[in-house]
mmCIF file of C-alpha atoms in Angstrom:
data_model
loop_
_atom_site.group_PDB
_atom_site.id
_atom_site.type_symbol
_atom_site.label_atom_id
_atom_site.label_comp_id
_atom_site.label_asym_id
_atom_site.label_seq_id
_atom_site.Cartn_x
_atom_site.Cartn_y
_atom_site.Cartn_z
ATOM 1 C CA UNK E 86 106.912 99.593 115.831
ATOM 2 C CA UNK E 87 106.486 102.881 114.520
ATOM 3 C CA UNK E 88 107.285 105.972 117.064
ATOM 4 C CA UNK E 89 105.841 108.955 117.060
ATOM 5 C CA UNK E 90 109.464 110.837 117.450
ATOM 6 C CA UNK E 91 112.591 108.578 116.248
ATOM 7 C CA UNK E 92 116.365 108.663 117.940
ATOM 8 C CA UNK E 93 118.720 111.229 116.556
ATOM 9 C CA UNK E 94 121.124 110.327 114.123
ATOM 10 C CA UNK E 95 124.310 111.578 113.889
ATOM 11 C CA UNK E 96 127.514 110.368 111.833
ATOM 12 C CA UNK E 97 128.996 106.464 112.699
ATOM 13 C CA UNK E 98 124.840 105.789 114.669
ATOM 14 C CA UNK E 99 123.842 102.465 113.325
ATOM 15 C CA UNK E 100 121.466 101.650 111.059
ATOM 16 C CA UNK E 101 118.200 102.870 112.879
ATOM 17 C CA UNK E 102 115.091 99.463 112.627
ATOM 18 C CA UNK E 103 111.729 99.055 113.301
ATOM 19 C CA UNK E 104 110.684 95.610 113.868
ATOM 20 C CA UNK E 105 106.928 94.553 113.639
ATOM 21 C CA UNK E 106 106.411 97.697 111.828
ATOM 22 C CA UNK E 107 102.769 98.786 112.145
ATOM 23 C CA UNK E 108 101.869 100.411 108.728
ATOM 24 C CA UNK E 109 99.119 99.488 106.897
ATOM 25 C CA UNK E 110 99.025 99.708 103.127
ATOM 26 C CA UNK E 111 95.640 99.519 100.474
ATOM 27 C CA UNK E 112 96.213 98.539 97.687
ATOM 28 C CA UNK E 113 93.859 100.899 95.927
ATOM 29 C CA UNK E 114 92.503 100.668 91.707
ATOM 30 C CA UNK E 115 93.710 104.483 90.284
ATOM 31 C CA UNK E 116 90.993 107.033 89.739
ATOM 32 C CA UNK E 117 93.407 108.050 85.977
ATOM 33 C CA UNK E 118 94.412 105.060 83.702
ATOM 34 C CA UNK E 119 98.190 104.407 84.855
ATOM 35 C CA UNK E 120 100.708 102.639 82.872
ATOM 36 C CA UNK E 121 100.488 98.476 83.546
ATOM 37 C CA UNK E 122 103.659 98.882 85.761
ATOM 38 C CA UNK E 123 102.143 101.061 88.236
ATOM 39 C CA UNK E 124 100.337 100.543 91.424
ATOM 40 C CA UNK E 125 98.919 102.546 93.552
ATOM 41 C CA UNK E 126 98.376 102.263 97.311
ATOM 42 C CA UNK E 127 97.078 104.112 100.375
ATOM 43 C CA UNK E 128 99.866 104.716 102.970
ATOM 44 C CA UNK E 129 99.918 106.493 106.173
ATOM 45 C CA UNK E 130 101.276 109.892 106.359
ATOM 46 C CA UNK E 131 104.413 109.105 108.368
ATOM 47 C CA UNK E 132 105.809 107.132 106.095
ATOM 48 C CA UNK E 133 108.342 108.152 104.184
ATOM 49 C CA UNK E 134 109.462 107.002 100.428
ATOM 50 C CA UNK E 135 112.478 104.614 101.867
ATOM 51 C CA UNK E 136 110.109 103.272 104.307
ATOM 52 C CA UNK E 137 107.608 102.177 101.258
ATOM 53 C CA UNK E 138 110.445 101.032 99.479
ATOM 54 C CA UNK E 139 111.751 98.796 102.244
ATOM 55 C CA UNK E 140 108.646 97.345 102.931
ATOM 56 C CA UNK E 141 107.630 96.244 100.072
ATOM 57 C CA UNK E 142 110.875 94.747 99.534
ATOM 58 C CA UNK E 143 111.455 93.369 102.709
ATOM 59 C CA UNK E 144 107.612 92.147 103.956
ATOM 60 C CA UNK E 145 106.200 91.309 100.276
ATOM 61 C CA UNK E 146 109.728 90.837 98.073
ATOM 62 C CA UNK E 147 108.515 93.100 94.861
ATOM 63 C CA UNK E 148 110.726 94.510 93.102
ATOM 64 C CA UNK E 149 110.538 98.547 93.481
ATOM 65 C CA UNK E 150 111.453 101.062 90.861
ATOM 66 C CA UNK E 151 110.735 104.854 91.003
ATOM 67 C CA UNK E 152 107.929 105.613 94.269
ATOM 68 C CA UNK E 153 106.104 109.173 93.731
ATOM 69 C CA UNK E 154 103.955 110.166 96.979
ATOM 70 C CA UNK E 155 101.211 112.771 97.033
ATOM 71 C CA UNK E 156 98.869 113.770 99.770
ATOM 72 C CA UNK E 157 95.603 113.689 99.732
ATOM 73 C CA UNK E 158 93.235 115.038 101.986
ATOM 74 C CA UNK E 159 89.728 113.880 103.771
ATOM 75 C CA UNK E 160 89.917 111.447 105.604
ATOM 76 C CA UNK E 161 94.281 111.778 107.070
ATOM 77 C CA UNK E 162 95.068 109.454 103.961
ATOM 78 C CA UNK E 163 98.805 109.782 102.275
ATOM 79 C CA UNK E 164 97.800 108.307 98.592
ATOM 80 C CA UNK E 165 100.885 107.529 97.064
ATOM 81 C CA UNK E 166 102.365 105.163 93.401
ATOM 82 C CA UNK E 167 105.074 103.461 92.487
ATOM 83 C CA UNK E 168 106.491 101.703 89.505
ATOM 84 C CA UNK E 169 107.717 98.387 89.527
ATOM 85 C CA UNK E 170 111.287 97.139 88.632
ATOM 86 C CA UNK E 171 111.918 96.143 84.758
ATOM 87 C CA UNK E 172 109.186 94.723 82.709
ATOM 88 C CA UNK E 173 106.968 93.489 85.809
ATOM 89 C CA UNK E 174 103.366 94.456 84.971
ATOM 90 C CA UNK E 175 100.770 94.461 87.447
ATOM 91 C CA UNK E 176 96.620 94.325 86.680
ATOM 92 C CA UNK E 177 93.826 95.251 89.297
ATOM 93 C CA UNK E 178 92.127 92.268 89.203
ATOM 94 C CA UNK E 179 88.802 92.053 89.725
ATOM 95 C CA UNK E 180 87.900 90.445 93.187
ATOM 96 C CA UNK E 181 84.082 90.585 92.742
ATOM 97 C CA UNK E 182 82.876 88.546 89.770
ATOM 98 C CA UNK E 183 79.509 86.779 89.429
ATOM 99 C CA UNK E 184 78.467 83.799 91.242
ATOM 100 C CA UNK E 185 75.945 81.560 90.611
ATOM 101 C CA UNK E 186 74.802 81.025 93.917
ATOM 102 C CA UNK E 187 72.194 77.791 94.289
ATOM 103 C CA UNK E 188 71.399 77.402 97.616
ATOM 104 C CA UNK E 189 71.177 74.484 98.614
ATOM 105 C CA UNK E 190 67.693 72.925 99.555
ATOM 106 C CA UNK E 191 66.349 73.187 103.382
ATOM 107 C CA UNK E 192 69.554 75.588 103.734
ATOM 108 C CA UNK E 193 69.050 78.616 105.599
ATOM 109 C CA UNK E 194 70.516 81.092 102.329
ATOM 110 C CA UNK E 195 67.477 79.110 100.578
ATOM 111 C CA UNK E 196 64.957 80.164 103.687
ATOM 112 C CA UNK E 197 66.324 83.585 103.361
ATOM 113 C CA UNK E 198 65.761 84.263 99.404
ATOM 114 C CA UNK E 199 62.399 82.650 99.804
ATOM 115 C CA UNK E 200 61.096 84.695 102.578
ATOM 116 C CA UNK E 201 62.387 87.830 100.766
ATOM 117 C CA UNK E 202 60.527 87.228 97.603
ATOM 118 C CA UNK E 203 57.356 86.557 99.635
ATOM 119 C CA UNK E 204 57.752 90.074 100.952
ATOM 120 C CA UNK E 205 58.704 91.549 97.985
ATOM 121 C CA UNK E 206 55.341 90.151 96.476
ATOM 122 C CA UNK E 207 53.399 91.127 99.349
ATOM 123 C CA UNK E 208 54.695 94.831 98.944
ATOM 124 C CA UNK E 209 54.033 94.958 95.384
ATOM 125 C CA UNK E 210 51.111 97.171 94.279
ATOM 126 C CA UNK E 211 47.768 94.931 93.028
ATOM 127 C CA UNK E 212 48.299 94.501 89.333
ATOM 128 C CA UNK E 213 45.113 95.242 87.914
ATOM 129 C CA UNK E 214 45.770 99.044 89.063
ATOM 130 C CA UNK E 215 48.543 99.268 86.064
ATOM 131 C CA UNK E 216 50.829 100.961 88.475
ATOM 132 C CA UNK E 217 48.384 103.828 90.076
ATOM 133 C CA UNK E 218 49.312 103.881 93.807
ATOM 134 C CA UNK E 219 46.765 102.728 95.772
ATOM 135 C CA UNK E 220 46.819 106.227 98.013
ATOM 136 C CA UNK E 221 43.420 107.706 96.048
ATOM 137 C CA UNK E 222 40.561 105.445 94.569
ATOM 138 C CA UNK E 223 38.387 103.195 96.047
ATOM 139 C CA UNK S 233 96.245 72.648 118.421
ATOM 140 C CA UNK S 234 95.225 69.543 115.937
ATOM 141 C CA UNK S 235 90.862 70.441 115.440
ATOM 142 C CA UNK S 236 90.852 69.659 111.920
ATOM 143 C CA UNK S 237 91.593 66.650 109.935
ATOM 144 C CA UNK S 238 94.271 68.365 107.898
ATOM 145 C CA UNK S 239 95.646 70.739 109.754
ATOM 146 C CA UNK S 240 96.257 67.931 112.265
ATOM 147 C CA UNK S 241 98.011 66.216 109.603
ATOM 148 C CA UNK S 242 99.761 69.345 108.653
ATOM 149 C CA UNK S 243 100.895 69.357 112.243
ATOM 150 C CA UNK S 244 101.789 66.331 113.248
ATOM 151 C CA UNK S 245 103.682 65.484 109.815
ATOM 152 C CA UNK S 246 105.909 68.479 110.886
ATOM 153 C CA UNK S 247 106.526 66.920 114.115
ATOM 154 C CA UNK S 248 107.867 64.158 112.572
ATOM 155 C CA UNK S 249 109.744 65.273 110.761
ATOM 156 C CA UNK S 250 111.040 67.866 113.346
ATOM 157 C CA UNK S 251 112.631 65.305 115.338
ATOM 158 C CA UNK S 252 114.355 63.458 112.380
ATOM 159 C CA UNK S 253 115.818 67.108 110.412
ATOM 160 C CA UNK S 254 115.848 69.384 114.121
ATOM 161 C CA UNK S 255 113.727 72.149 111.751
ATOM 162 C CA UNK S 256 112.510 74.495 114.069
ATOM 163 C CA UNK S 257 108.972 75.002 114.628
ATOM 164 C CA UNK S 258 108.443 78.280 113.550
ATOM 165 C CA UNK S 259 108.241 77.070 109.772
ATOM 166 C CA UNK S 260 104.524 75.508 110.523
ATOM 167 C CA UNK S 261 103.336 78.807 111.801
ATOM 168 C CA UNK S 262 103.144 80.607 108.461
ATOM 169 C CA UNK S 263 100.016 79.756 106.730
ATOM 170 C CA UNK S 264 97.903 77.353 108.794
ATOM 171 C CA UNK S 265 98.037 79.728 111.687
ATOM 172 C CA UNK S 266 96.036 83.592 110.364
ATOM 173 C CA UNK S 267 93.647 82.739 112.081
ATOM 174 C CA UNK S 268 92.624 79.102 114.920
ATOM 175 C CA UNK S 269 90.665 77.328 112.834
ATOM 176 C CA UNK S 270 91.227 78.113 109.300
ATOM 177 C CA UNK S 271 88.575 75.412 107.163
ATOM 178 C CA UNK S 272 90.862 76.113 103.824
ATOM 179 C CA UNK S 273 91.861 72.789 102.972
ATOM 180 C CA UNK S 274 93.490 73.932 99.353
ATOM 181 C CA UNK S 275 95.508 76.285 100.723
ATOM 182 C CA UNK S 276 96.704 73.771 102.996
ATOM 183 C CA UNK S 277 97.762 70.930 100.436
ATOM 184 C CA UNK S 278 99.007 73.582 98.567
ATOM 185 C CA UNK S 279 101.488 74.514 101.470
ATOM 186 C CA UNK S 280 102.176 70.718 102.107
ATOM 187 C CA UNK S 281 103.222 70.221 98.836
ATOM 188 C CA UNK S 282 105.570 73.664 99.014
ATOM 189 C CA UNK S 283 106.645 72.644 102.732
ATOM 190 C CA UNK S 284 108.200 68.767 101.570
ATOM 191 C CA UNK S 285 109.814 70.679 98.524
ATOM 192 C CA UNK S 286 111.557 73.449 100.526
ATOM 193 C CA UNK S 287 112.150 70.855 103.362
ATOM 194 C CA UNK S 288 113.957 68.729 101.624
ATOM 195 C CA UNK S 289 116.061 71.284 99.858
ATOM 196 C CA UNK S 290 117.681 73.535 102.026
ATOM 197 C CA UNK S 291 118.794 71.386 104.865
ATOM 198 C CA UNK S 292 122.181 71.365 106.989
ATOM 199 C CA UNK S 293 124.080 69.336 108.516
ATOM 200 C CA UNK S 294 126.725 71.157 109.575
ATOM 201 C CA UNK S 295 126.377 69.859 113.448
ATOM 202 C CA UNK S 296 124.095 73.106 114.110
ATOM 203 C CA UNK S 297 120.961 72.165 115.195
ATOM 204 C CA UNK S 298 118.767 74.962 112.841
ATOM 205 C CA UNK S 299 118.246 74.675 109.774
ATOM 206 C CA UNK S 300 117.842 77.481 106.738
ATOM 207 C CA UNK S 301 113.919 78.500 107.382
ATOM 208 C CA UNK S 302 112.125 79.419 103.452
ATOM 209 C CA UNK S 303 109.596 81.744 103.590
ATOM 210 C CA UNK S 304 106.584 79.841 101.775
ATOM 211 C CA UNK S 305 104.707 83.048 100.772
ATOM 212 C CA UNK S 306 106.829 84.558 98.074
ATOM 213 C CA UNK S 307 104.051 85.392 95.215
ATOM 214 C CA UNK S 308 105.036 89.672 95.612
ATOM 215 C CA UNK S 309 101.322 91.313 95.484
ATOM 216 C CA UNK S 310 98.824 88.904 95.169
ATOM 217 C CA UNK S 311 99.322 88.747 98.616
ATOM 218 C CA UNK S 312 97.112 92.110 98.866
ATOM 219 C CA UNK S 313 94.454 89.529 97.905
ATOM 220 C CA UNK S 314 92.691 86.508 98.947
ATOM 221 C CA UNK S 315 93.042 83.453 97.480
ATOM 222 C CA UNK S 316 91.236 83.098 93.683
ATOM 223 C CA UNK S 317 88.356 80.552 95.231
ATOM 224 C CA UNK S 318 87.301 83.087 97.893
ATOM 225 C CA UNK S 319 86.711 86.411 94.943
ATOM 226 C CA UNK S 320 83.297 86.869 94.675
ATOM 227 C CA UNK S 321 82.461 84.911 97.763
ATOM 228 C CA UNK S 322 79.505 86.206 100.617
ATOM 229 C CA UNK S 323 80.637 84.741 103.532
ATOM 230 C CA UNK S 324 84.528 83.584 104.622
ATOM 231 C CA UNK S 325 85.332 80.793 106.659
ATOM 232 C CA UNK S 326 87.457 82.234 109.811
ATOM 233 C CA UNK S 327 88.858 81.222 113.058
ATOM 234 C CA UNK S 328 88.755 82.795 116.616
ATOM 235 C CA UNK S 329 91.516 85.690 116.820
ATOM 236 C CA UNK S 330 94.754 84.901 118.886
ATOM 237 C CA UNK S 331 94.071 85.032 123.258
ATOM 238 C CA UNK S 332 97.218 86.804 125.428
ATOM 239 C CA UNK S 333 96.915 83.290 127.159
ATOM 240 C CA UNK S 334 97.655 81.769 123.794
ATOM 241 C CA UNK S 335 100.096 84.052 122.194
ATOM 242 C CA UNK S 336 101.999 84.008 125.346
ATOM 243 C CA UNK S 337 102.797 80.435 125.179
ATOM 244 C CA UNK S 338 104.916 81.535 121.560
ATOM 245 C CA UNK S 339 108.360 81.557 121.761
ATOM 246 C CA UNK S 340 109.304 85.073 120.309
ATOM 247 C CA UNK S 341 110.530 83.750 117.066
ATOM 248 C CA UNK S 342 106.758 82.474 116.379
ATOM 249 C CA UNK S 343 105.635 85.543 117.356
ATOM 250 C CA UNK S 344 107.462 87.529 115.495
ATOM 251 C CA UNK S 345 106.912 85.259 112.020
ATOM 252 C CA UNK S 346 103.328 85.812 113.489
ATOM 253 C CA UNK S 347 103.377 89.981 113.370
ATOM 254 C CA UNK S 348 103.642 89.577 109.982
ATOM 255 C CA UNK S 349 100.810 86.839 108.510
ATOM 256 C CA UNK S 350 98.599 89.118 110.329
ATOM 257 C CA UNK S 351 100.423 92.565 109.008
ATOM 258 C CA UNK S 352 99.422 90.791 105.520
ATOM 259 C CA UNK S 353 96.687 89.599 106.489
ATOM 260 C CA UNK S 354 95.764 92.891 107.946
ATOM 261 C CA UNK S 355 96.427 94.616 104.569
ATOM 262 C CA UNK S 356 94.718 92.503 102.006
ATOM 263 C CA UNK S 357 91.301 92.905 104.261
ATOM 264 C CA UNK S 358 91.743 96.684 103.604
ATOM 265 C CA UNK S 359 92.374 95.879 100.108
ATOM 266 C CA UNK S 360 89.653 94.252 100.061
ATOM 267 C CA UNK S 361 87.343 97.094 102.046
ATOM 268 C CA UNK S 362 88.472 99.591 99.615
ATOM 269 C CA UNK S 363 87.630 97.482 96.552
ATOM 270 C CA UNK S 364 84.414 96.919 97.675
ATOM 271 C CA UNK S 365 83.262 100.147 98.782
ATOM 272 C CA UNK S 366 84.777 101.052 95.493
ATOM 273 C CA UNK S 367 82.097 98.325 93.598
ATOM 274 C CA UNK S 368 78.637 99.467 95.983
ATOM 275 C CA UNK S 369 79.509 95.503 97.130
ATOM 276 C CA UNK S 370 79.130 94.235 100.931
ATOM 277 C CA UNK S 371 82.373 93.480 101.574
ATOM 278 C CA UNK S 372 82.749 89.538 102.876
ATOM 279 C CA UNK S 373 83.225 88.607 105.991
ATOM 280 C CA UNK S 374 83.872 92.380 107.902
ATOM 281 C CA UNK S 375 84.706 90.275 111.553
ATOM 282 C CA UNK S 376 87.538 89.489 110.250
ATOM 283 C CA UNK S 377 88.785 93.041 110.503
ATOM 284 C CA UNK S 378 88.808 93.120 114.092
ATOM 285 C CA UNK S 379 89.464 89.965 114.560
ATOM 286 C CA UNK S 380 92.855 91.172 113.477
ATOM 287 C CA UNK S 381 93.771 93.670 115.049
ATOM 288 C CA UNK S 382 92.745 92.468 118.824
ATOM 289 C CA UNK S 383 95.246 89.928 117.522
ATOM 290 C CA UNK S 384 97.655 92.564 117.151
ATOM 291 C CA UNK S 385 97.403 94.098 119.927
ATOM 292 C CA UNK S 386 97.515 91.102 122.090
ATOM 293 C CA UNK S 387 100.835 90.445 120.462
ATOM 294 C CA UNK S 388 101.671 93.906 121.067
ATOM 295 C CA UNK S 389 101.199 93.668 124.660
ATOM 296 C CA UNK S 390 102.313 90.461 124.949
ATOM 297 C CA UNK S 391 105.951 91.499 123.399
ATOM 298 C CA UNK S 392 105.929 94.513 125.913
ATOM 299 C CA UNK S 393 105.460 92.589 129.074
ATOM 300 C CA UNK S 394 108.162 90.688 127.694
ATOM 301 C CA UNK S 395 110.710 93.663 126.869
ATOM 302 C CA UNK S 396 109.616 94.989 130.582
ATOM 303 C CA UNK S 397 110.511 91.899 132.436
ATOM 304 C CA UNK S 398 113.623 91.893 130.430
ATOM 305 C CA UNK S 399 114.865 95.268 131.147
ATOM 306 C CA UNK S 400 113.801 95.074 134.778
ATOM 307 C CA UNK S 401 116.100 91.937 135.351
ATOM 308 C CA UNK S 402 118.820 93.788 132.947
ATOM 309 C CA UNK S 403 118.534 97.063 134.440
ATOM 310 C CA UNK S 404 116.369 97.983 137.214
ATOM 311 C CA UNK S 405 114.494 100.511 134.348
ATOM 312 C CA UNK S 406 110.496 99.703 134.054
ATOM 313 C CA UNK S 407 110.086 102.003 130.847
ATOM 314 C CA UNK S 408 112.230 101.551 128.099
ATOM 315 C CA UNK S 409 111.887 106.009 127.784
ATOM 316 C CA UNK S 410 113.176 107.674 130.105
ATOM 317 C CA UNK S 411 110.962 110.078 131.442
ATOM 318 C CA UNK S 412 109.964 111.797 134.744
ATOM 319 C CA UNK S 413 106.518 112.985 136.737
ATOM 320 C CA UNK S 414 105.947 117.065 136.434
ATOM 321 C CA UNK S 415 103.762 119.860 136.784
ATOM 322 C CA UNK S 416 102.545 122.005 133.825
ATOM 323 C CA UNK S 417 101.012 125.301 134.303
ATOM 324 C CA UNK S 418 97.813 124.454 135.411
ATOM 325 C CA UNK S 419 98.585 122.369 138.188
ATOM 326 C CA UNK S 420 98.241 118.731 136.702
ATOM 327 C CA UNK S 421 100.670 116.534 137.568
ATOM 328 C CA UNK S 422 101.634 114.171 134.262
ATOM 329 C CA UNK S 423 104.355 111.965 132.732
ATOM 330 C CA UNK S 424 106.698 113.731 130.549
ATOM 331 C CA UNK S 425 108.581 111.382 128.245
ATOM 332 C CA UNK S 426 111.975 112.927 127.392
ATOM 333 C CA UNK S 427 112.394 113.526 124.025
ATOM 334 C CA UNK S 428 116.006 113.958 122.260
ATOM 335 C CA UNK S 429 117.435 117.070 121.255
ATOM 336 C CA UNK S 430 121.330 118.325 119.944
ATOM 337 C CA UNK S 431 121.387 121.203 122.480
ATOM 338 C CA UNK S 432 120.664 121.387 126.018
ATOM 339 C CA UNK S 433 117.345 122.186 127.077
ATOM 340 C CA UNK S 434 119.162 126.055 128.734
ATOM 341 C CA UNK S 435 120.228 126.760 125.121
ATOM 342 C CA UNK S 436 116.994 126.042 124.105
ATOM 343 C CA UNK S 437 114.915 128.806 123.266
ATOM 344 C CA UNK S 438 111.308 127.332 122.393
ATOM 345 C CA UNK S 439 111.754 124.632 125.073
ATOM 346 C CA UNK S 440 112.324 127.163 128.187
ATOM 347 C CA UNK S 441 108.887 128.619 127.329
ATOM 348 C CA UNK S 442 107.435 125.821 128.026
ATOM 349 C CA UNK S 443 106.523 126.342 132.301
ATOM 350 C CA UNK S 444 107.183 122.856 134.053
ATOM 351 C CA UNK S 445 105.564 124.433 137.601
ATOM 352 C CA UNK S 446 102.193 126.248 138.689
ATOM 353 C CA UNK S 447 102.755 129.893 139.235
ATOM 354 C CA UNK S 448 100.606 131.182 141.638
ATOM 355 C CA UNK S 449 97.337 132.732 140.708
ATOM 356 C CA UNK S 450 96.819 129.095 139.618
ATOM 357 C CA UNK S 451 95.929 128.244 143.051
ATOM 358 C CA UNK S 452 92.360 129.306 142.482
ATOM 359 C CA UNK S 453 91.499 128.032 139.945
ATOM 360 C CA UNK S 454 92.893 124.806 141.473
ATOM 361 C CA UNK S 455 90.912 124.820 144.685
ATOM 362 C CA UNK S 456 87.807 125.400 142.394
ATOM 363 C CA UNK S 457 88.842 122.449 140.393
ATOM 364 C CA UNK S 458 88.864 120.675 143.505
ATOM 365 C CA UNK S 459 85.694 122.039 144.439
ATOM 366 C CA UNK S 460 83.828 121.008 141.633
ATOM 367 C CA UNK S 461 85.127 117.206 142.298
ATOM 368 C CA UNK S 462 83.501 117.141 145.934
ATOM 369 C CA UNK S 463 80.274 118.322 144.858
ATOM 370 C CA UNK S 464 80.397 115.650 142.099
ATOM 371 C CA UNK S 465 81.546 112.872 144.084
ATOM 372 C CA UNK S 466 79.359 113.545 146.819
ATOM 373 C CA UNK S 467 75.888 114.616 144.482
ATOM 374 C CA UNK S 468 76.850 110.928 142.645
ATOM 375 C CA UNK S 469 76.612 109.196 146.456
ATOM 376 C CA UNK S 470 73.479 111.130 147.262
ATOM 377 C CA UNK S 471 71.770 109.912 143.964
ATOM 378 C CA UNK S 472 72.247 106.220 144.246
ATOM 379 C CA UNK S 473 71.062 106.592 148.324
ATOM 380 C CA UNK S 474 68.673 108.351 147.319
ATOM 381 C CA UNK S 475 67.537 105.987 144.273
ATOM 382 C CA UNK S 476 68.084 102.932 146.961
ATOM 383 C CA UNK S 477 65.849 104.276 149.587
ATOM 384 C CA UNK S 478 62.869 104.768 146.787
ATOM 385 C CA UNK S 479 63.196 101.018 145.961
ATOM 386 C CA UNK S 480 63.108 100.238 149.380
ATOM 387 C CA UNK S 481 59.869 102.778 149.669
ATOM 388 C CA UNK S 482 58.414 100.807 146.536
ATOM 389 C CA UNK S 483 59.285 96.789 147.579
ATOM 390 C CA UNK S 484 59.913 96.761 150.998
ATOM 391 C CA UNK S 485 60.915 92.376 151.013
ATOM 392 C CA UNK S 486 63.616 92.537 148.788
ATOM 393 C CA UNK S 487 67.664 92.770 149.114
ATOM 394 C CA UNK S 488 68.758 95.986 147.980
ATOM 395 C CA UNK S 489 73.021 95.812 147.951
ATOM 396 C CA UNK S 490 73.941 97.730 151.029
ATOM 397 C CA UNK S 491 76.373 101.078 150.566
#
């Protein structure tokens, strides 16, 4: 659990451990072109580079190289880059591929699609008017 | 818990194997239990095959009752994304969130593991949400985010309950972080939580500027505050009475709550 104030550390104290961390990481597609071994995350403001390194290594079992951070203003995000250890590449996958969705016969989706099509047809103007609105005219 | 057939099969098999090899039941928690009735049959068949392979190898019979635990999900960065079958779907099925009652039946180990499972799922949903915003597409089944959040909050409360109970039994203290009731400059009493410093408070110049008492000239303001509070209270009560009287006048037969 990430606390607001950590206990003080003096030489000889045991290593601070955090059980059940509450930090959330968001993998984002980088805005600019990045080398293939770089992955970009959004992290909360109270995470440090060591925290991120341990988080990824322990929870996700991912080998981590250099971590670079920067602060992104807006809605309190903390952008971060990190590069993987030797030779591993990562490409951001296409999570929303086009899938042919043919709804089943008699299903809700089919009825919804039909309804939407009917609505659109009703809202279309009279084809005999050739694209002119019906506001004017007879 | 064996609602769907394949899930039931996995769990019954795990129970049988438990009795034979004395494996801790925590392994079965991993993938099958993110949301209770997750009907992803592919996932279950995958985990079943990896169950078998992972159970047979690392078992030790050295007289201890607990075998080695192997984490099944070691896919690294792929865990930030959903299964490839669900990419592009408009609806992804997910079960009910965890309730506090259900979580209280679980052991501490199980809860610890479940926390990380939920955390990874939440990270995955966040990445999905962000990517959907980027591509200007609707995120499939956004109700999962709320379910996960509530489950995590409930898990946290259950763990905190157990911690306080243990602390009360062992030390007699209810709270882990020491504190006391103090009065601030505005006349309010609040629970002040102690913070760790390297020097004592009387040597801390900045801390001494903070006042934990109410000066005498604040008393009139406190009195005005009390007056305002009392006035609000009486106004609310009289408003209630008036509305009830009006209703009684308008509908004489109805039974109104006696207040």
